[in-house]
CSV table of C-alpha atoms in Angstrom, one decimal:
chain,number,residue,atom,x,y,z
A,157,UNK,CA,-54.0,-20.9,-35.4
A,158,UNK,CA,-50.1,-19.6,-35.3
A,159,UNK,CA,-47.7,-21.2,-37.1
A,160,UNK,CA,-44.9,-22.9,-34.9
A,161,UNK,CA,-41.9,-20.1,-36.5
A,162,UNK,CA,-44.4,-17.5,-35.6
A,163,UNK,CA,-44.8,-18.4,-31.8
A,164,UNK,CA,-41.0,-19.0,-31.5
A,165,UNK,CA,-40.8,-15.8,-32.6
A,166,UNK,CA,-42.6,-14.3,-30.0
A,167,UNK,CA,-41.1,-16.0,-27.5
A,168,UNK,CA,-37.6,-14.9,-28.4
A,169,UNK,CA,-38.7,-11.3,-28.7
A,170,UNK,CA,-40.1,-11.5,-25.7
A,171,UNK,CA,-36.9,-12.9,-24.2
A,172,UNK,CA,-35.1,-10.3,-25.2
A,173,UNK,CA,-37.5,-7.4,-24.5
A,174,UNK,CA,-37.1,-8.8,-21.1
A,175,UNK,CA,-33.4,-9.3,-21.2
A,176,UNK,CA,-32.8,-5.5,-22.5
A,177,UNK,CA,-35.2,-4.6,-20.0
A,178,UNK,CA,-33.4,-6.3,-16.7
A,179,UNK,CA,-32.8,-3.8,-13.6
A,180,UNK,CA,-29.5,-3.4,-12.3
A,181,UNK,CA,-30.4,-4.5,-9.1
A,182,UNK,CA,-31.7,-8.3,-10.2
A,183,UNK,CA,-28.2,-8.4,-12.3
A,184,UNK,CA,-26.0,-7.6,-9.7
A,185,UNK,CA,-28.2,-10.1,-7.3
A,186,UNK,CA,-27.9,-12.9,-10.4
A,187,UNK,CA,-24.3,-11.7,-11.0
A,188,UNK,CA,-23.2,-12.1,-7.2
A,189,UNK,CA,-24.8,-15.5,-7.4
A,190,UNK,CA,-22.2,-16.3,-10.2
A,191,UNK,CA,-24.1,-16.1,-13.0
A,192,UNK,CA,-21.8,-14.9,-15.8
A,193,UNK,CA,-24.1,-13.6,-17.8
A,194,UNK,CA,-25.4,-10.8,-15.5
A,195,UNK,CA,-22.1,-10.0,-14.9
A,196,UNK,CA,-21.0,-9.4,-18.3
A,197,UNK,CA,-24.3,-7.4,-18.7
A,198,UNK,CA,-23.8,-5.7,-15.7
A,199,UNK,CA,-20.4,-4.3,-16.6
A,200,UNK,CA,-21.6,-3.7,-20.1
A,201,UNK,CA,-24.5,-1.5,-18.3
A,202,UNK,CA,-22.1,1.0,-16.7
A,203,UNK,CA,-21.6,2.3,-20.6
A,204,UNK,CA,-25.4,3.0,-20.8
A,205,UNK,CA,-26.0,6.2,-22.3
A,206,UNK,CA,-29.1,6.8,-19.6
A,207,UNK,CA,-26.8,8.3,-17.1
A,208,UNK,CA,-29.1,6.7,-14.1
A,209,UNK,CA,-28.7,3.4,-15.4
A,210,UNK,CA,-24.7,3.8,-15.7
A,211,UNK,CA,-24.2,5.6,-12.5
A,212,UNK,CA,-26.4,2.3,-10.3
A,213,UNK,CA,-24.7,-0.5,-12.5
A,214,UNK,CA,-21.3,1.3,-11.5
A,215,UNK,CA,-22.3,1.2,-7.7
A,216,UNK,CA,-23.2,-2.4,-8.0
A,217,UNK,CA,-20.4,-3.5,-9.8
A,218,UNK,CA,-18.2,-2.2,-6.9
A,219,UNK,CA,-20.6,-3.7,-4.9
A,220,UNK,CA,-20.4,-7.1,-6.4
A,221,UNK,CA,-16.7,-7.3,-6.5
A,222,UNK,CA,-14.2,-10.1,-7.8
A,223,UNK,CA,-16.8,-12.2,-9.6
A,224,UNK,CA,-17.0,-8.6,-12.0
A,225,UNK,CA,-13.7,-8.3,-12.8
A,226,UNK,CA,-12.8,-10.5,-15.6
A,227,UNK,CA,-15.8,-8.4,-17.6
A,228,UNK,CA,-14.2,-5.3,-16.4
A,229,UNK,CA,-10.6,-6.3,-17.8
A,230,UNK,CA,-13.0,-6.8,-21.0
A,231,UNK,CA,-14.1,-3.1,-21.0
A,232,UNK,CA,-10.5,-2.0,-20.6
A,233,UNK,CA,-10.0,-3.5,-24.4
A,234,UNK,CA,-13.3,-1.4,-25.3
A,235,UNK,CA,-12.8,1.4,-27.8
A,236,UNK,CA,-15.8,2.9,-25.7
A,237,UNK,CA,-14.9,5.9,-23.9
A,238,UNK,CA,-17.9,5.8,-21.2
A,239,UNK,CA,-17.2,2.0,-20.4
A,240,UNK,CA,-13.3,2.3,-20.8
A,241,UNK,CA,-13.5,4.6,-18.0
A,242,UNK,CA,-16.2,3.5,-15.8
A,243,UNK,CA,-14.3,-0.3,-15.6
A,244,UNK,CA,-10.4,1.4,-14.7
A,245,UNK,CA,-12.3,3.6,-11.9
A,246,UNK,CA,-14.7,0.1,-10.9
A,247,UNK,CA,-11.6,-1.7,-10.7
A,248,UNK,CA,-9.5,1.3,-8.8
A,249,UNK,CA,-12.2,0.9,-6.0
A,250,UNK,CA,-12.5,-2.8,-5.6
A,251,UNK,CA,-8.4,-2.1,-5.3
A,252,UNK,CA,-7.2,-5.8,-6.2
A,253,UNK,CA,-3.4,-6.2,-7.2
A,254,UNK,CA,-4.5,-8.5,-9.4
A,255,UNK,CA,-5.7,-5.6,-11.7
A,256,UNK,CA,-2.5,-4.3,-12.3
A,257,UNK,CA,-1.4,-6.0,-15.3
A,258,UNK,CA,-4.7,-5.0,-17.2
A,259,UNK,CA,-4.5,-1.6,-15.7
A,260,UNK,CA,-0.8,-1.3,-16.7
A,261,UNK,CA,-1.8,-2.1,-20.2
A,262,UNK,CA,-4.3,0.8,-20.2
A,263,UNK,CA,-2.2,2.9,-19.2
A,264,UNK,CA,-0.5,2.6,-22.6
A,265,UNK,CA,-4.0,3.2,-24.7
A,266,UNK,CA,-3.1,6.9,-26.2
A,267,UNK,CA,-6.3,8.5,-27.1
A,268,UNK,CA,-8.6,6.9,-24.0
A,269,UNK,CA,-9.6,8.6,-21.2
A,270,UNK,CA,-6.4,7.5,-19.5
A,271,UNK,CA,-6.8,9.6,-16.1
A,272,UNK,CA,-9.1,7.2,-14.6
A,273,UNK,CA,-6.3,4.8,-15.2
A,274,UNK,CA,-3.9,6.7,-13.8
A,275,UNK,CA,-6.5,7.6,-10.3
A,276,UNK,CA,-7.3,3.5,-10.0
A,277,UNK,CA,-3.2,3.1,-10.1
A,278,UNK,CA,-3.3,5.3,-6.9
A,279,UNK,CA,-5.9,3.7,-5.5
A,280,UNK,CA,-4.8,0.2,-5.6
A,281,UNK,CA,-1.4,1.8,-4.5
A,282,UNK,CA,0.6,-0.9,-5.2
A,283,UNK,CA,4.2,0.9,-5.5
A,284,UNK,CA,5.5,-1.2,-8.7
A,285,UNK,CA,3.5,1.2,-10.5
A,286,UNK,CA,5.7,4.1,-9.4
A,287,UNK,CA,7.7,4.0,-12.8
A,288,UNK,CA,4.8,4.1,-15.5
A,289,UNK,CA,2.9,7.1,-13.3
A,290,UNK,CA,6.3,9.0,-13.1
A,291,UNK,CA,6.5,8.6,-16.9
A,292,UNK,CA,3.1,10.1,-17.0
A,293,UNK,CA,4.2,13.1,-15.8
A,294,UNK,CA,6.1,14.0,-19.2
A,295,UNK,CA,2.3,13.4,-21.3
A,296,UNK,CA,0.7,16.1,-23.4
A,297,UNK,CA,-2.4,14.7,-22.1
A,298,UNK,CA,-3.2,17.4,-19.2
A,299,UNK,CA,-5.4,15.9,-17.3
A,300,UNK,CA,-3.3,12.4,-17.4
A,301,UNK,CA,-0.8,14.3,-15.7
A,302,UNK,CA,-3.1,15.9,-13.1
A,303,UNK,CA,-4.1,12.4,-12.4
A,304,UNK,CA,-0.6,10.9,-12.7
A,305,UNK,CA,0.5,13.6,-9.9
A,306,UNK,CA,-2.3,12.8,-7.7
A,307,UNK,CA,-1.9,9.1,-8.1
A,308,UNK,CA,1.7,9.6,-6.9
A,309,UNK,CA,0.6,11.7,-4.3
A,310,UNK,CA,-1.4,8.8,-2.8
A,311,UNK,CA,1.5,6.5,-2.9
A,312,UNK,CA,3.5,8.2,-0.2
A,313,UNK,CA,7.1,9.3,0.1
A,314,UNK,CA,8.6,5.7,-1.3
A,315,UNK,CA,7.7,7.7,-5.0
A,316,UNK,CA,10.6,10.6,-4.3
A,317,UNK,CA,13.6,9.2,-5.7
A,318,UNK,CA,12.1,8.3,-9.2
A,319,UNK,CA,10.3,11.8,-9.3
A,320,UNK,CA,13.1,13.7,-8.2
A,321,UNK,CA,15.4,11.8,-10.6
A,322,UNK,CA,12.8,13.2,-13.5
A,323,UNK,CA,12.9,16.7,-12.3
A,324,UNK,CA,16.5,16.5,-12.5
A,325,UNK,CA,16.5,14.9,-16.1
A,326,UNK,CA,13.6,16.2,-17.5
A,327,UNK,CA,14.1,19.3,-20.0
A,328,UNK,CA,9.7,19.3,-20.3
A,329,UNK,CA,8.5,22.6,-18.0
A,330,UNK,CA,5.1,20.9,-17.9
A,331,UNK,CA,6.8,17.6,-17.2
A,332,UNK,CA,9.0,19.4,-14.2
A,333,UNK,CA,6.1,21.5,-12.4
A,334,UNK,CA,4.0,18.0,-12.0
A,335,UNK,CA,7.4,16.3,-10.7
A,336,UNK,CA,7.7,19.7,-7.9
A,337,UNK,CA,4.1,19.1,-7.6
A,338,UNK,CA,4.4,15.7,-5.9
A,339,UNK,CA,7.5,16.3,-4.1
A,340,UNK,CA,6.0,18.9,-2.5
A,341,UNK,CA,3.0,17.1,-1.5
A,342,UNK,CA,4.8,14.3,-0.1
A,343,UNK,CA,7.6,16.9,1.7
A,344,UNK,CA,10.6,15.0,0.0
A,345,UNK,CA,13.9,16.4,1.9
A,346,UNK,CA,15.8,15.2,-0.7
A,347,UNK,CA,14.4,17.8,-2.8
A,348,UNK,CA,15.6,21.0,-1.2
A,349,UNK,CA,18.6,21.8,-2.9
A,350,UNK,CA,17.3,20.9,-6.3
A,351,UNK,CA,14.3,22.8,-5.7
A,352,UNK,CA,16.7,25.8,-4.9
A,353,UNK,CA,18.1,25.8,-7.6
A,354,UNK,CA,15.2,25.6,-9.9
A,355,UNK,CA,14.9,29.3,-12.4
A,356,UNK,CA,12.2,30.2,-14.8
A,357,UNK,CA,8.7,29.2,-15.5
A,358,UNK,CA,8.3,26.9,-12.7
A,359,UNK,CA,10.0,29.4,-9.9
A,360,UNK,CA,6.7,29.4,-8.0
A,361,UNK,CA,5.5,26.2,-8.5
A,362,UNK,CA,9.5,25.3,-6.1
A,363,UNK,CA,8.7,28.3,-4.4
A,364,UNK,CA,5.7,26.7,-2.8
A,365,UNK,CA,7.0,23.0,-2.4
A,366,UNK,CA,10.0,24.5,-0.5
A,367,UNK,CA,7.1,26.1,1.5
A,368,UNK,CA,5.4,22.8,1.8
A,369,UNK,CA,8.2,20.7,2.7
A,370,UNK,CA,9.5,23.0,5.2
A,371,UNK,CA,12.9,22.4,5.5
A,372,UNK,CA,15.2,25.3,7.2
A,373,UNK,CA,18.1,24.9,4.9
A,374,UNK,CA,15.0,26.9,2.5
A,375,UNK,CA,15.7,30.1,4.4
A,376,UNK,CA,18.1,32.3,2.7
A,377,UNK,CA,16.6,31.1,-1.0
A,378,UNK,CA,13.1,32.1,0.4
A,379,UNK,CA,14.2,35.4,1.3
A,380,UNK,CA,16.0,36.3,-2.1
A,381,UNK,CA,13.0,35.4,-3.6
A,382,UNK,CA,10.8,37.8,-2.0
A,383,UNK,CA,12.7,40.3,-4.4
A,384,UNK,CA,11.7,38.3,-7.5
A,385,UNK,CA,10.6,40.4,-10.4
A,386,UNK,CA,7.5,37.7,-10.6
A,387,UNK,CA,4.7,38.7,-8.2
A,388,UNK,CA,3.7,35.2,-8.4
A,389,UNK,CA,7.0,34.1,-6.8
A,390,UNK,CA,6.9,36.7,-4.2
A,391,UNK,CA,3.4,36.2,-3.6
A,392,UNK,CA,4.8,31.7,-3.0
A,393,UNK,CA,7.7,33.2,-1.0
A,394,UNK,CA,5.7,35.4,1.8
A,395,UNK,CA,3.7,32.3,1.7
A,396,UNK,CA,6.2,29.7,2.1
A,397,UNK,CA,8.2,31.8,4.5
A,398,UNK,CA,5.3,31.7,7.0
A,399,UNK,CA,5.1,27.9,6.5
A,400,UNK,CA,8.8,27.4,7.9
A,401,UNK,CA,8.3,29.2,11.1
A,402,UNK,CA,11.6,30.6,11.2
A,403,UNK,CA,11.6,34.5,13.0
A,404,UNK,CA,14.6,35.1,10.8
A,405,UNK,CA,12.1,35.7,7.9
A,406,UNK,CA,10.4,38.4,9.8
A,407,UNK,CA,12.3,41.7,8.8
A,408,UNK,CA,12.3,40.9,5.3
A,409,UNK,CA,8.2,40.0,5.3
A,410,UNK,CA,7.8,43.2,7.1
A,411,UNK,CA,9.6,45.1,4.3
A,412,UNK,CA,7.4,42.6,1.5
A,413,UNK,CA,4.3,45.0,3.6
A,414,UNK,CA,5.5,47.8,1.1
A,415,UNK,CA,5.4,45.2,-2.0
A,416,UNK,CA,3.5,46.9,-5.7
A,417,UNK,CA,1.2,43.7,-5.6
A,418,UNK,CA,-1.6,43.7,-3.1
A,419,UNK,CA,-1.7,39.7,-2.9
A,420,UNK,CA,2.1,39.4,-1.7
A,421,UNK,CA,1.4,42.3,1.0
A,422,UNK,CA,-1.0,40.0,1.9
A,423,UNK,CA,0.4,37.0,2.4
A,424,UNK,CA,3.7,38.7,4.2
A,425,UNK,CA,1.0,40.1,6.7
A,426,UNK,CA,-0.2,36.5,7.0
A,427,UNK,CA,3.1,34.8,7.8
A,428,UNK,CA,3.8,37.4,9.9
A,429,UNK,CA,0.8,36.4,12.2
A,430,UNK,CA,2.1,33.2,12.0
A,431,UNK,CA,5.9,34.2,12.8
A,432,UNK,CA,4.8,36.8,15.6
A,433,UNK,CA,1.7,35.6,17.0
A,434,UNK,CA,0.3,39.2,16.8
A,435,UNK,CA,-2.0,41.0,14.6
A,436,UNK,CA,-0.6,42.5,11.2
A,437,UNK,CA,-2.4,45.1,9.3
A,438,UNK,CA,-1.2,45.7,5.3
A,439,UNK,CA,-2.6,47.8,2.4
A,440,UNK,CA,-5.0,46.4,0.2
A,441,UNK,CA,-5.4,46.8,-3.3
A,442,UNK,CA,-7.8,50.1,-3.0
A,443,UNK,CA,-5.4,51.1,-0.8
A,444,UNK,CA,-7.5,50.5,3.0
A,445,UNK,CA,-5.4,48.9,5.6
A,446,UNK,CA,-7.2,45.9,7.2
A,447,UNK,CA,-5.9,42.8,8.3
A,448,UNK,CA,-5.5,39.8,6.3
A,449,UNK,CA,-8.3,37.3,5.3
A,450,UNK,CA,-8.9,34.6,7.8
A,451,UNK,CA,-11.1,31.5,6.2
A,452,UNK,CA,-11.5,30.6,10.4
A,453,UNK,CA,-12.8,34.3,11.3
């Protein structure tokens, strides 16, 4: 005959066999039924190291919604990478403003995977968070400010003061092409004279926002810059010339035809499709002349 310790034993080992053993799918059922317990161990599931099990308890803790998030404001205090990030992305697609505080302290978390922060911010795209994603821009952390950008991006045109008030403050190259980045994405006016006036490293990169934005005051800038000793700003220039849609860039793209880099004679012959509605041959790098690439033909 067992002894009592002995079968109490056994029944707490098999407890927790079972326990370590639950599915996803009857913890998000328990957890949308309120019990706290799956929830907690449904969030804690998402940091699984079996990449099947992480990936289903992450699409059911979306699923499951509000009566998750507490749990998930608990990950964001984790020191683990895996769940850290799985619970700022969870809580970036439920999209509650009540996240932000928790999300805002994240934010600050040097040395976690801060990006998915910085993508749920833009998600929930509540614009109070303008400030701390414009400060983003000026991290080391690359892929923070890839996210940061994108983030802003997704917040719309109420972001372009505060960004264009970095690029004009900011002495960080890395910090200033993410700034051009979004105002070109979000076609701030505002921008066009400061992006004129931009020299150096990040040429291009104002170059193609001027493109993107395509204001006519660009123009004349445009044009002066399709004599830039960087191919790379030429190459934005014939580019962003074709994206204003102005025929007083067409002598000067036809003359860009002769350019030394095979890329920019391209995209002149491309814009000036776009300008003349006819078909422009150039000279390609082995020195065949054929029209430009279409992606449509």
């Amino acid at each position: 005959m067992m002894r009592p310790f002995v079968l109490v034993l056994i029944a707490f080992l098999t407890v927790a066999c079972s326990t370590g053993d639950e599915g996803v799918d009857t913890l998000a059922r328990n957890a949308a039924h309120g019990d706290r317990g799956a929830a907690k161990r449904l969030v804690l599931a998402m940091g699984d190291r079996t990449r099947e099990r992480s990936l289903d308890a992450y699409k059911s803790v979306v699923s499951v919604g509000n009566v998750v998030i507490p749990y998930l404001y608990k990950g964001l205090a984790s020191d683990d990478q895996d769940l850290f990030e799985a619970c700022a992305a969870a809580l970036g697609n439920i999209g509650s403003t009540d996240s932000l505080p928790a999300l805002k302290t994240a934010l600050g978390r040097k040395g976690m995977r801060r990006y998915a922060v910085a993508w749920a911010l833009g998600e929930i795209g509540d614009p109070s968070v303008t400030v701390l994603l414009v400060r983003s821009l000026a991290t080391g952390d690359a892929v923070l400010r890839k996210a940061a950008v994108r983030a802003l991006v997704r917040l719309g045109p109420s972001v372009g003061p505060q960004v264009l008030e970095m690029l004009e403050r900011s002495d960080d190259p890395k910090a200033r092409r993410a700034a051009i980045r979004v105002l070109g994405e979000i076609k701030e006016q505002a921008a066009v004279t400061l992006l004129t006036e931009v020299e150096g490293i990040n040429r291009d990169a104002a170059v193609w926002a001027l493109g993107r934005i395509g204001n006519p005051q660009a123009l004349q800038p445009l044009l002066k810059d399709l004599s830039d000793e960087k191919w790379s700003v030429r190459r934005q220039a014939a580019q962003a010339l074709g994206n204003l849609e102005d025929a007083g860039a067409v002598s000067a793209l036809r003359r860009t035809l002769d350019d030394p880099e095979a890329v920019v004679r391209e995209w002149a012959a491309r814009s000036l499709e776009t300008l003349t509605g006819k078909r422009v041959l150039y000279r390609d790098e082995d020195g065949q002349i054929i029209p430009p690439y279409n992606l449509y033909h």
